């Protein structure tokens, strides 16, 4: 045999030298849940070790993470049901608890990079990402709400706006509104290929944001489709997205790879709540080695072509590579 691939695997030094893909904490974005109030650290049963924090405690959690090298955080608001309405009014009220918390975090830790989520669902009494009229999710009337929400977030200090709503044309409308209000430096990471997935369950538990009726299939993509991701990405890039995201990550590694090959724009992936919950459930039963599974999953998302990964594993991974 002239060629024996095993020679390049014969010891750790050689394996390390020929390793093609690398994974570090600099690739990770940590999603965290914020709740109004004080001294709150609430468990989310379907998301083990992830909590809903009030701002006072979230500040120390962020401080811990910064020490571990995590620099980018995606902050999601868990809104009281009584404050939700059809048009998600709370989302752009400059004095809401979420925007006040963003100001506090940026004030205390100017080095922390903060990302937001732009969609109606955390604030909507219908639990949909867009405005609901006669049982339909209406596209164009949703856009000005998304634009107002984005400008309010940029004003509070958000560095990266994350439209997750999947309305057509939203990136362009948000980009124009940001620029018009003097936020030309605020980035947009658009949820470009966001699929109507069964893996968002634990996240909806965290925010109590399950749709009150119907499902999200008229705006989120059909899991059977891949070429459609190219259309979505083309539009988002043309409309001004700085980074394009694929979500979920693990069942859609082919889509990550496709967009990476097709466009020069940085690609990110959201390793979603259901993907996190599965690993926890299996490791709790002793069926998987938690650390090894986490590393392999995150590495595979990088190998598929994602520059950045939004993942609930971020803190565990950062601790893991320390020890
Ligand atoms: C809402 C949003 C969702 C997630 C991020 N933003 C849920 C949904 O679309 O229903 C899911 C994240 C996760 O499951 O971890 N716009």
mmCIF file of C-alpha atoms and ligand atoms in Angstrom:
data_model
loop_
_atom_site.group_PDB
_atom_site.id
_atom_site.type_symbol
_atom_site.label_atom_id
_atom_site.label_comp_id
_atom_site.label_asym_id
_atom_site.label_seq_id
_atom_site.Cartn_x
_atom_site.Cartn_y
_atom_site.Cartn_z
ATOM 1 C CA UNK A 1 0.000 0.000 0.000
ATOM 2 C CA UNK A 2 1.456 3.317 -1.089
ATOM 3 C CA UNK A 3 -1.105 5.389 0.663
ATOM 4 C CA UNK A 4 -2.030 4.616 4.245
ATOM 5 C CA UNK A 5 -4.265 7.369 5.647
ATOM 6 C CA UNK A 6 -3.667 6.020 9.150
ATOM 7 C CA UNK A 7 -0.087 7.397 9.096
ATOM 8 C CA UNK A 8 -1.527 10.902 9.500
ATOM 9 C CA UNK A 9 -3.434 9.739 12.559
ATOM 10 C CA UNK A 10 -0.678 7.882 14.360
ATOM 11 C CA UNK A 11 -0.120 10.355 17.186
ATOM 12 C CA UNK A 12 -1.707 13.447 18.644
ATOM 13 C CA UNK A 13 0.958 15.849 17.330
ATOM 14 C CA UNK A 14 0.439 14.744 13.741
ATOM 15 C CA UNK A 15 -3.330 14.614 14.150
ATOM 16 C CA UNK A 16 -3.299 18.155 15.527
ATOM 17 C CA UNK A 17 -1.083 19.416 12.720
ATOM 18 C CA UNK A 18 -3.314 18.079 9.957
ATOM 19 C CA UNK A 19 -6.578 19.085 11.662
ATOM 20 C CA UNK A 20 -8.641 21.049 9.130
ATOM 21 C CA UNK A 21 -11.301 22.626 11.329
ATOM 22 C CA UNK A 22 -10.846 24.476 14.591
ATOM 23 C CA UNK A 23 -13.311 25.390 17.246
ATOM 24 C CA UNK A 24 -12.706 28.031 19.864
ATOM 25 C CA UNK A 25 -14.785 30.107 22.212
ATOM 26 C CA UNK A 26 -14.322 33.038 19.796
ATOM 27 C CA UNK A 27 -16.704 31.246 17.410
ATOM 28 C CA UNK A 28 -19.550 31.102 19.905
ATOM 29 C CA UNK A 29 -22.497 33.356 20.673
ATOM 30 C CA UNK A 30 -24.297 32.683 23.958
ATOM 31 C CA UNK A 31 -28.124 33.060 23.968
ATOM 32 C CA UNK A 32 -29.465 34.209 27.347
ATOM 33 C CA UNK A 33 -32.988 34.854 28.641
ATOM 34 C CA UNK A 34 -33.916 37.999 30.507
ATOM 35 C CA UNK A 35 -36.915 38.479 32.778
ATOM 36 C CA UNK A 36 -38.235 41.638 34.416
ATOM 37 C CA UNK A 37 -37.663 41.881 38.156
ATOM 38 C CA UNK A 38 -34.934 41.395 40.734
ATOM 39 C CA UNK A 39 -32.994 38.470 42.117
ATOM 40 C CA UNK A 40 -34.536 36.017 39.631
ATOM 41 C CA UNK A 41 -32.753 32.901 38.405
ATOM 42 C CA UNK A 42 -35.502 30.683 37.100
ATOM 43 C CA UNK A 43 -35.013 27.176 35.782
ATOM 44 C CA UNK A 44 -36.410 26.121 32.424
ATOM 45 C CA UNK A 45 -37.143 22.374 32.727
ATOM 46 C CA UNK A 46 -36.681 21.620 29.025
ATOM 47 C CA UNK A 47 -33.401 23.609 28.922
ATOM 48 C CA UNK A 48 -31.275 22.198 31.740
ATOM 49 C CA UNK A 49 -28.768 24.667 33.270
ATOM 50 C CA UNK A 50 -30.185 27.571 31.256
ATOM 51 C CA UNK A 51 -32.139 30.188 33.196
ATOM 52 C CA UNK A 52 -34.362 33.212 32.955
ATOM 53 C CA UNK A 53 -32.385 35.937 34.692
ATOM 54 C CA UNK A 54 -33.323 39.308 36.069
ATOM 55 C CA UNK A 55 -30.849 41.984 35.064
ATOM 56 C CA UNK A 56 -29.039 42.166 38.431
ATOM 57 C CA UNK A 57 -28.095 38.482 38.272
ATOM 58 C CA UNK A 58 -27.601 38.486 34.510
ATOM 59 C CA UNK A 59 -24.853 41.071 34.948
ATOM 60 C CA UNK A 60 -22.809 38.681 37.075
ATOM 61 C CA UNK A 61 -23.531 35.806 34.699
ATOM 62 C CA UNK A 62 -22.228 37.938 31.818
ATOM 63 C CA UNK A 63 -19.188 38.857 33.888
ATOM 64 C CA UNK A 64 -18.455 35.131 34.448
ATOM 65 C CA UNK A 65 -18.822 34.439 30.741
ATOM 66 C CA UNK A 66 -16.565 37.335 29.748
ATOM 67 C CA UNK A 67 -13.879 35.896 32.034
ATOM 68 C CA UNK A 68 -14.257 32.600 30.199
ATOM 69 C CA UNK A 69 -13.709 34.360 26.879
ATOM 70 C CA UNK A 70 -17.311 34.524 25.656
ATOM 71 C CA UNK A 71 -17.721 37.950 24.089
ATOM 72 C CA UNK A 72 -20.985 37.854 22.157
ATOM 73 C CA UNK A 73 -24.401 37.416 23.764
ATOM 74 C CA UNK A 74 -27.845 37.095 22.204
ATOM 75 C CA UNK A 75 -30.382 38.445 24.689
ATOM 76 C CA UNK A 76 -34.011 37.288 24.588
ATOM 77 C CA UNK A 77 -36.814 38.839 26.672
ATOM 78 C CA UNK A 78 -39.307 36.665 28.568
ATOM 79 C CA UNK A 79 -42.334 38.952 28.639
ATOM 80 C CA UNK A 80 -45.276 38.705 31.058
ATOM 81 C CA UNK A 81 -48.420 37.561 29.251
ATOM 82 C CA UNK A 82 -50.372 40.651 30.426
ATOM 83 C CA UNK A 83 -47.907 42.903 28.622
ATOM 84 C CA UNK A 84 -48.303 41.165 25.275
ATOM 85 C CA UNK A 85 -50.630 42.568 22.621
ATOM 86 C CA UNK A 86 -51.464 42.047 18.951
ATOM 87 C CA UNK A 87 -48.996 44.613 17.649
ATOM 88 C CA UNK A 88 -46.111 43.905 20.064
ATOM 89 C CA UNK A 89 -46.203 47.501 21.318
ATOM 90 C CA UNK A 90 -43.863 46.761 24.188
ATOM 91 C CA UNK A 91 -41.064 45.798 21.787
ATOM 92 C CA UNK A 92 -40.335 49.393 20.794
ATOM 93 C CA UNK A 93 -41.237 51.178 24.020
ATOM 94 C CA UNK A 94 -37.837 52.759 24.816
ATOM 95 C CA UNK A 95 -38.449 52.288 28.532
ATOM 96 C CA UNK A 96 -39.188 48.544 28.462
ATOM 97 C CA UNK A 97 -37.237 46.226 30.776
ATOM 98 C CA UNK A 98 -35.361 44.637 27.900
ATOM 99 C CA UNK A 99 -33.987 47.865 26.438
ATOM 100 C CA UNK A 100 -33.150 49.177 29.915
ATOM 101 C CA UNK A 101 -31.228 45.985 30.607
ATOM 102 C CA UNK A 102 -29.308 46.325 27.330
ATOM 103 C CA UNK A 103 -28.259 49.846 28.414
ATOM 104 C CA UNK A 104 -27.139 48.519 31.786
ATOM 105 C CA UNK A 105 -25.093 45.702 30.278
ATOM 106 C CA UNK A 106 -23.392 47.989 27.754
ATOM 107 C CA UNK A 107 -22.707 50.509 30.490
ATOM 108 C CA UNK A 108 -21.130 47.965 32.798
ATOM 109 C CA UNK A 109 -19.362 45.880 30.109
ATOM 110 C CA UNK A 110 -18.708 48.025 27.031
ATOM 111 C CA UNK A 111 -16.568 45.187 25.663
ATOM 112 C CA UNK A 112 -19.524 42.776 25.532
ATOM 113 C CA UNK A 113 -21.041 42.477 22.061
ATOM 114 C CA UNK A 114 -24.813 42.234 22.222
ATOM 115 C CA UNK A 115 -27.145 40.726 19.684
ATOM 116 C CA UNK A 116 -30.937 40.980 19.674
ATOM 117 C CA UNK A 117 -33.809 39.031 18.217
ATOM 118 C CA UNK A 118 -36.220 40.931 16.000
ATOM 119 C CA UNK A 119 -39.643 39.323 15.630
ATOM 120 C CA UNK A 120 -43.041 39.916 17.217
ATOM 121 C CA UNK A 121 -43.390 36.594 19.028
ATOM 122 C CA UNK A 122 -41.948 37.348 22.497
ATOM 123 C CA UNK A 123 -44.233 40.413 22.716
ATOM 124 C CA UNK A 124 -47.227 39.194 20.746
ATOM 125 C CA UNK A 125 -50.474 37.921 22.268
ATOM 126 C CA UNK A 126 -50.801 35.730 19.154
ATOM 127 C CA UNK A 127 -47.364 34.192 19.610
ATOM 128 C CA UNK A 128 -46.497 34.699 15.953
ATOM 129 C CA UNK A 129 -43.459 36.459 14.493
ATOM 130 C CA UNK A 130 -45.652 38.691 12.338
ATOM 131 C CA UNK A 131 -48.913 40.554 12.730
ATOM 132 C CA UNK A 132 -51.983 38.282 12.636
ATOM 133 C CA UNK A 133 -55.089 39.473 10.743
ATOM 134 C CA UNK A 134 -58.029 37.168 10.105
ATOM 135 C CA UNK A 135 -55.906 34.169 10.934
ATOM 136 C CA UNK A 136 -53.184 35.175 8.480
ATOM 137 C CA UNK A 137 -49.676 36.388 9.206
ATOM 138 C CA UNK A 138 -49.522 39.589 7.183
ATOM 139 C CA UNK A 139 -46.150 40.484 5.749
ATOM 140 C CA UNK A 140 -46.042 44.150 4.799
ATOM 141 C CA UNK A 141 -47.846 45.518 7.861
ATOM 142 C CA UNK A 142 -45.322 43.681 10.045
ATOM 143 C CA UNK A 143 -42.330 45.436 8.488
ATOM 144 C CA UNK A 144 -42.734 48.888 10.132
ATOM 145 C CA UNK A 145 -43.051 47.206 13.555
ATOM 146 C CA UNK A 146 -39.828 45.287 12.958
ATOM 147 C CA UNK A 147 -38.137 48.510 11.870
ATOM 148 C CA UNK A 148 -39.274 50.380 15.006
ATOM 149 C CA UNK A 149 -38.148 47.478 17.210
ATOM 150 C CA UNK A 150 -34.723 47.445 15.528
ATOM 151 C CA UNK A 151 -34.195 51.202 15.884
ATOM 152 C CA UNK A 152 -35.186 51.036 19.572
ATOM 153 C CA UNK A 153 -32.699 48.196 20.095
ATOM 154 C CA UNK A 154 -29.925 50.066 18.287
ATOM 155 C CA UNK A 155 -30.653 53.138 20.414
ATOM 156 C CA UNK A 156 -30.270 51.011 23.548
ATOM 157 C CA UNK A 157 -26.863 49.838 22.356
ATOM 158 C CA UNK A 158 -27.416 46.528 20.552
ATOM 159 C CA UNK A 159 -24.449 45.818 18.257
ATOM 160 C CA UNK A 160 -26.011 43.159 16.038
ATOM 161 C CA UNK A 161 -29.687 43.152 15.074
ATOM 162 C CA UNK A 162 -31.028 39.627 14.518
ATOM 163 C CA UNK A 163 -34.228 39.540 12.462
ATOM 164 C CA UNK A 164 -35.666 36.059 13.083
ATOM 165 C CA UNK A 165 -39.169 36.702 11.737
ATOM 166 C CA UNK A 166 -38.789 35.487 8.123
ATOM 167 C CA UNK A 167 -41.019 38.238 6.661
ATOM 168 C CA UNK A 168 -40.097 39.096 3.065
ATOM 169 C CA UNK A 169 -38.215 42.355 2.681
ATOM 170 C CA UNK A 170 -37.461 42.869 6.346
ATOM 171 C CA UNK A 171 -33.700 43.179 6.105
ATOM 172 C CA UNK A 172 -33.962 46.056 3.628
ATOM 173 C CA UNK A 173 -36.580 47.883 5.682
ATOM 174 C CA UNK A 174 -34.549 47.449 8.884
ATOM 175 C CA UNK A 175 -31.295 48.559 7.187
ATOM 176 C CA UNK A 176 -32.955 51.703 5.855
ATOM 177 C CA UNK A 177 -34.524 52.556 9.229
ATOM 178 C CA UNK A 178 -31.226 52.037 11.076
ATOM 179 C CA UNK A 179 -29.328 54.230 8.620
ATOM 180 C CA UNK A 180 -31.999 56.909 8.719
ATOM 181 C CA UNK A 181 -31.646 57.116 12.503
ATOM 182 C CA UNK A 182 -27.872 57.328 12.423
ATOM 183 C CA UNK A 183 -27.111 53.681 13.164
ATOM 184 C CA UNK A 184 -25.126 52.873 10.061
ATOM 185 C CA UNK A 185 -22.635 50.950 12.197
ATOM 186 C CA UNK A 186 -25.200 48.603 13.697
ATOM 187 C CA UNK A 187 -24.840 45.173 12.084
ATOM 188 C CA UNK A 188 -27.546 42.828 10.843
ATOM 189 C CA UNK A 189 -27.234 39.076 11.217
ATOM 190 C CA UNK A 190 -30.333 37.831 9.512
ATOM 191 C CA UNK A 191 -31.976 34.514 10.195
ATOM 192 C CA UNK A 192 -31.768 33.739 6.497
ATOM 193 C CA UNK A 193 -32.664 30.075 6.211
ATOM 194 C CA UNK A 194 -34.868 29.556 9.224
ATOM 195 C CA UNK A 195 -36.823 26.343 8.977
ATOM 196 C CA UNK A 196 -40.240 25.460 10.415
ATOM 197 C CA UNK A 197 -38.602 23.058 12.823
ATOM 198 C CA UNK A 198 -39.698 20.824 15.676
ATOM 199 C CA UNK A 199 -36.495 21.699 17.537
ATOM 200 C CA UNK A 200 -37.651 25.087 18.899
ATOM 201 C CA UNK A 201 -39.901 23.619 21.631
ATOM 202 C CA UNK A 202 -37.715 24.337 24.688
ATOM 203 C CA UNK A 203 -37.101 27.928 23.518
ATOM 204 C CA UNK A 204 -40.854 28.497 23.281
ATOM 205 C CA UNK A 205 -41.149 27.083 26.817
ATOM 206 C CA UNK A 206 -38.509 29.584 27.948
ATOM 207 C CA UNK A 207 -40.423 32.553 26.525
ATOM 208 C CA UNK A 208 -43.930 31.093 26.690
ATOM 209 C CA UNK A 209 -44.151 32.049 23.015
ATOM 210 C CA UNK A 210 -45.833 29.057 21.400
ATOM 211 C CA UNK A 211 -48.245 30.310 18.673
ATOM 212 C CA UNK A 212 -51.795 30.579 20.016
ATOM 213 C CA UNK A 213 -53.122 29.170 16.770
ATOM 214 C CA UNK A 214 -51.701 27.489 13.706
ATOM 215 C CA UNK A 215 -48.015 27.027 13.011
ATOM 216 C CA UNK A 216 -45.179 29.020 11.434
ATOM 217 C CA UNK A 217 -45.139 27.206 8.091
ATOM 218 C CA UNK A 218 -46.311 30.181 6.014
ATOM 219 C CA UNK A 219 -43.163 32.101 6.880
ATOM 220 C CA UNK A 220 -40.495 29.669 8.111
ATOM 221 C CA UNK A 221 -38.984 27.412 5.457
ATOM 222 C CA UNK A 222 -39.994 23.875 4.567
ATOM 223 C CA UNK A 223 -37.355 21.460 5.949
ATOM 224 C CA UNK A 224 -37.433 19.658 2.594
ATOM 225 C CA UNK A 225 -35.989 22.620 0.711
ATOM 226 C CA UNK A 226 -32.397 23.551 0.072
ATOM 227 C CA UNK A 227 -32.320 25.626 -3.121
ATOM 228 C CA UNK A 228 -34.809 28.021 -1.548
ATOM 229 C CA UNK A 229 -32.076 28.917 0.963
ATOM 230 C CA UNK A 230 -30.096 30.367 -1.939
ATOM 231 C CA UNK A 231 -33.019 32.641 -2.832
ATOM 232 C CA UNK A 232 -33.393 33.772 0.800
ATOM 233 C CA UNK A 233 -29.665 34.404 1.170
ATOM 234 C CA UNK A 234 -29.464 36.329 -2.105
ATOM 235 C CA UNK A 235 -32.244 38.635 -0.956
ATOM 236 C CA UNK A 236 -30.850 39.171 2.540
ATOM 237 C CA UNK A 237 -27.381 39.988 1.228
ATOM 238 C CA UNK A 238 -28.760 42.374 -1.385
ATOM 239 C CA UNK A 239 -30.912 44.051 1.283
ATOM 240 C CA UNK A 240 -27.888 44.616 3.517
ATOM 241 C CA UNK A 241 -27.329 41.611 5.789
ATOM 242 C CA UNK A 242 -23.753 41.502 7.124
ATOM 243 C CA UNK A 243 -24.035 37.863 8.151
ATOM 244 C CA UNK A 244 -26.473 35.138 7.174
ATOM 245 C CA UNK A 245 -27.706 32.442 9.514
ATOM 246 C CA UNK A 246 -28.973 28.904 9.083
ATOM 247 C CA UNK A 247 -31.289 27.586 11.772
ATOM 248 C CA UNK A 248 -31.434 24.917 13.202
ATOM 249 C CA UNK A 249 -27.867 23.729 12.704
ATOM 250 C CA UNK A 250 -27.583 19.965 12.987
ATOM 251 C CA UNK A 251 -30.304 18.781 10.623
ATOM 252 C CA UNK A 252 -29.229 21.509 8.181
ATOM 253 C CA UNK A 253 -25.464 21.098 7.852
ATOM 254 C CA UNK A 254 -25.935 20.705 4.095
ATOM 255 C CA UNK A 255 -27.622 24.110 3.953
ATOM 256 C CA UNK A 256 -24.771 25.717 5.902
ATOM 257 C CA UNK A 257 -22.333 24.161 3.449
ATOM 258 C CA UNK A 258 -24.364 25.271 0.448
ATOM 259 C CA UNK A 259 -24.574 28.911 1.538
ATOM 260 C CA UNK A 260 -20.901 28.923 2.462
ATOM 261 C CA UNK A 261 -19.979 27.701 -1.030
ATOM 262 C CA UNK A 262 -22.394 30.038 -2.740
ATOM 263 C CA UNK A 263 -21.771 33.387 -1.037
ATOM 264 C CA UNK A 264 -18.754 35.215 0.384
ATOM 265 C CA UNK A 265 -20.866 36.636 3.235
ATOM 266 C CA UNK A 266 -20.060 35.109 6.659
ATOM 267 C CA UNK A 267 -22.405 32.261 7.547
ATOM 268 C CA UNK A 268 -23.515 31.499 11.093
ATOM 269 C CA UNK A 269 -25.693 28.731 12.498
ATOM 270 C CA UNK A 270 -28.087 28.485 15.432
ATOM 271 C CA UNK A 271 -27.598 25.303 17.408
ATOM 272 C CA UNK A 272 -31.145 25.503 18.761
ATOM 273 C CA UNK A 273 -32.834 24.642 22.034
ATOM 274 C CA UNK A 274 -34.085 21.198 20.967
ATOM 275 C CA UNK A 275 -30.603 20.199 19.873
ATOM 276 C CA UNK A 276 -29.292 21.228 23.278
ATOM 277 C CA UNK A 277 -32.081 19.440 25.139
ATOM 278 C CA UNK A 278 -31.474 16.144 23.273
ATOM 279 C CA UNK A 279 -27.836 15.978 24.340
ATOM 280 C CA UNK A 280 -28.761 16.715 27.935
ATOM 281 C CA UNK A 281 -31.488 14.097 28.020
ATOM 282 C CA UNK A 282 -29.221 11.427 26.548
ATOM 283 C CA UNK A 283 -26.254 12.252 28.780
ATOM 284 C CA UNK A 284 -28.460 12.267 31.849
ATOM 285 C CA UNK A 285 -29.354 8.696 31.021
ATOM 286 C CA UNK A 286 -25.706 7.821 30.583
ATOM 287 C CA UNK A 287 -26.213 7.204 26.876
ATOM 288 C CA UNK A 288 -23.786 9.877 25.649
ATOM 289 C CA UNK A 289 -20.590 11.425 26.952
ATOM 290 C CA UNK A 290 -21.734 15.050 27.338
ATOM 291 C CA UNK A 291 -18.406 16.840 26.745
ATOM 292 C CA UNK A 292 -17.449 14.665 23.800
ATOM 293 C CA UNK A 293 -20.867 15.031 22.174
ATOM 294 C CA UNK A 294 -20.879 18.812 22.610
ATOM 295 C CA UNK A 295 -17.420 19.143 21.060
ATOM 296 C CA UNK A 296 -18.272 16.893 18.121
ATOM 297 C CA UNK A 297 -21.531 18.701 17.410
ATOM 298 C CA UNK A 298 -20.046 22.184 17.505
ATOM 299 C CA UNK A 299 -17.036 21.093 15.476
ATOM 300 C CA UNK A 300 -19.305 19.563 12.816
ATOM 301 C CA UNK A 301 -21.189 22.845 12.479
ATOM 302 C CA UNK A 302 -17.864 24.630 11.945
ATOM 303 C CA UNK A 303 -16.753 21.943 9.474
ATOM 304 C CA UNK A 304 -19.949 22.438 7.480
ATOM 305 C CA UNK A 305 -18.908 26.064 7.006
ATOM 306 C CA UNK A 306 -20.291 28.181 9.836
ATOM 307 C CA UNK A 307 -18.047 30.961 11.077
ATOM 308 C CA UNK A 308 -20.081 31.602 14.199
ATOM 309 C CA UNK A 309 -22.413 29.372 16.218
ATOM 310 C CA UNK A 310 -25.207 30.490 18.512
ATOM 311 C CA UNK A 311 -25.309 27.825 21.169
ATOM 312 C CA UNK A 312 -26.577 27.180 24.699
ATOM 313 C CA UNK A 313 -23.443 25.045 25.109
ATOM 314 C CA UNK A 314 -21.212 28.143 24.952
ATOM 315 C CA UNK A 315 -20.512 28.413 28.673
ATOM 316 C CA UNK A 316 -19.997 24.679 29.176
ATOM 317 C CA UNK A 317 -17.689 24.571 26.179
ATOM 318 C CA UNK A 318 -15.667 27.537 27.456
ATOM 319 C CA UNK A 319 -15.297 25.802 30.831
ATOM 320 C CA UNK A 320 -14.495 22.509 29.175
ATOM 321 C CA UNK A 321 -11.555 23.834 27.183
ATOM 322 C CA UNK A 322 -10.170 25.561 30.301
ATOM 323 C CA UNK A 323 -9.903 22.311 32.201
HETATM 324 C C1 LIG B 1 -38.444 33.585 17.471
HETATM 325 C C2 LIG B 1 -37.262 32.715 17.659
HETATM 326 C C3 LIG B 1 -37.311 31.328 17.866
HETATM 327 C C4 LIG B 1 -36.021 30.931 18.141
HETATM 328 C C5 LIG B 1 -35.195 32.066 18.061
HETATM 329 N N1 LIG B 1 -35.986 33.160 17.743
HETATM 330 C C6 LIG B 1 -38.456 30.401 17.939
HETATM 331 C C7 LIG B 1 -39.450 30.321 16.880
HETATM 332 O O1 LIG B 1 -39.240 30.736 15.746
HETATM 333 O O2 LIG B 1 -40.528 29.842 17.198
HETATM 334 C C8 LIG B 1 -35.640 29.531 18.482
HETATM 335 C C9 LIG B 1 -34.350 29.325 19.172
HETATM 336 C C10 LIG B 1 -34.182 27.994 19.780
HETATM 337 O O3 LIG B 1 -34.992 27.058 19.629
HETATM 338 O O4 LIG B 1 -33.169 27.849 20.467
HETATM 339 N N2 LIG B 1 -38.533 34.455 16.491
#
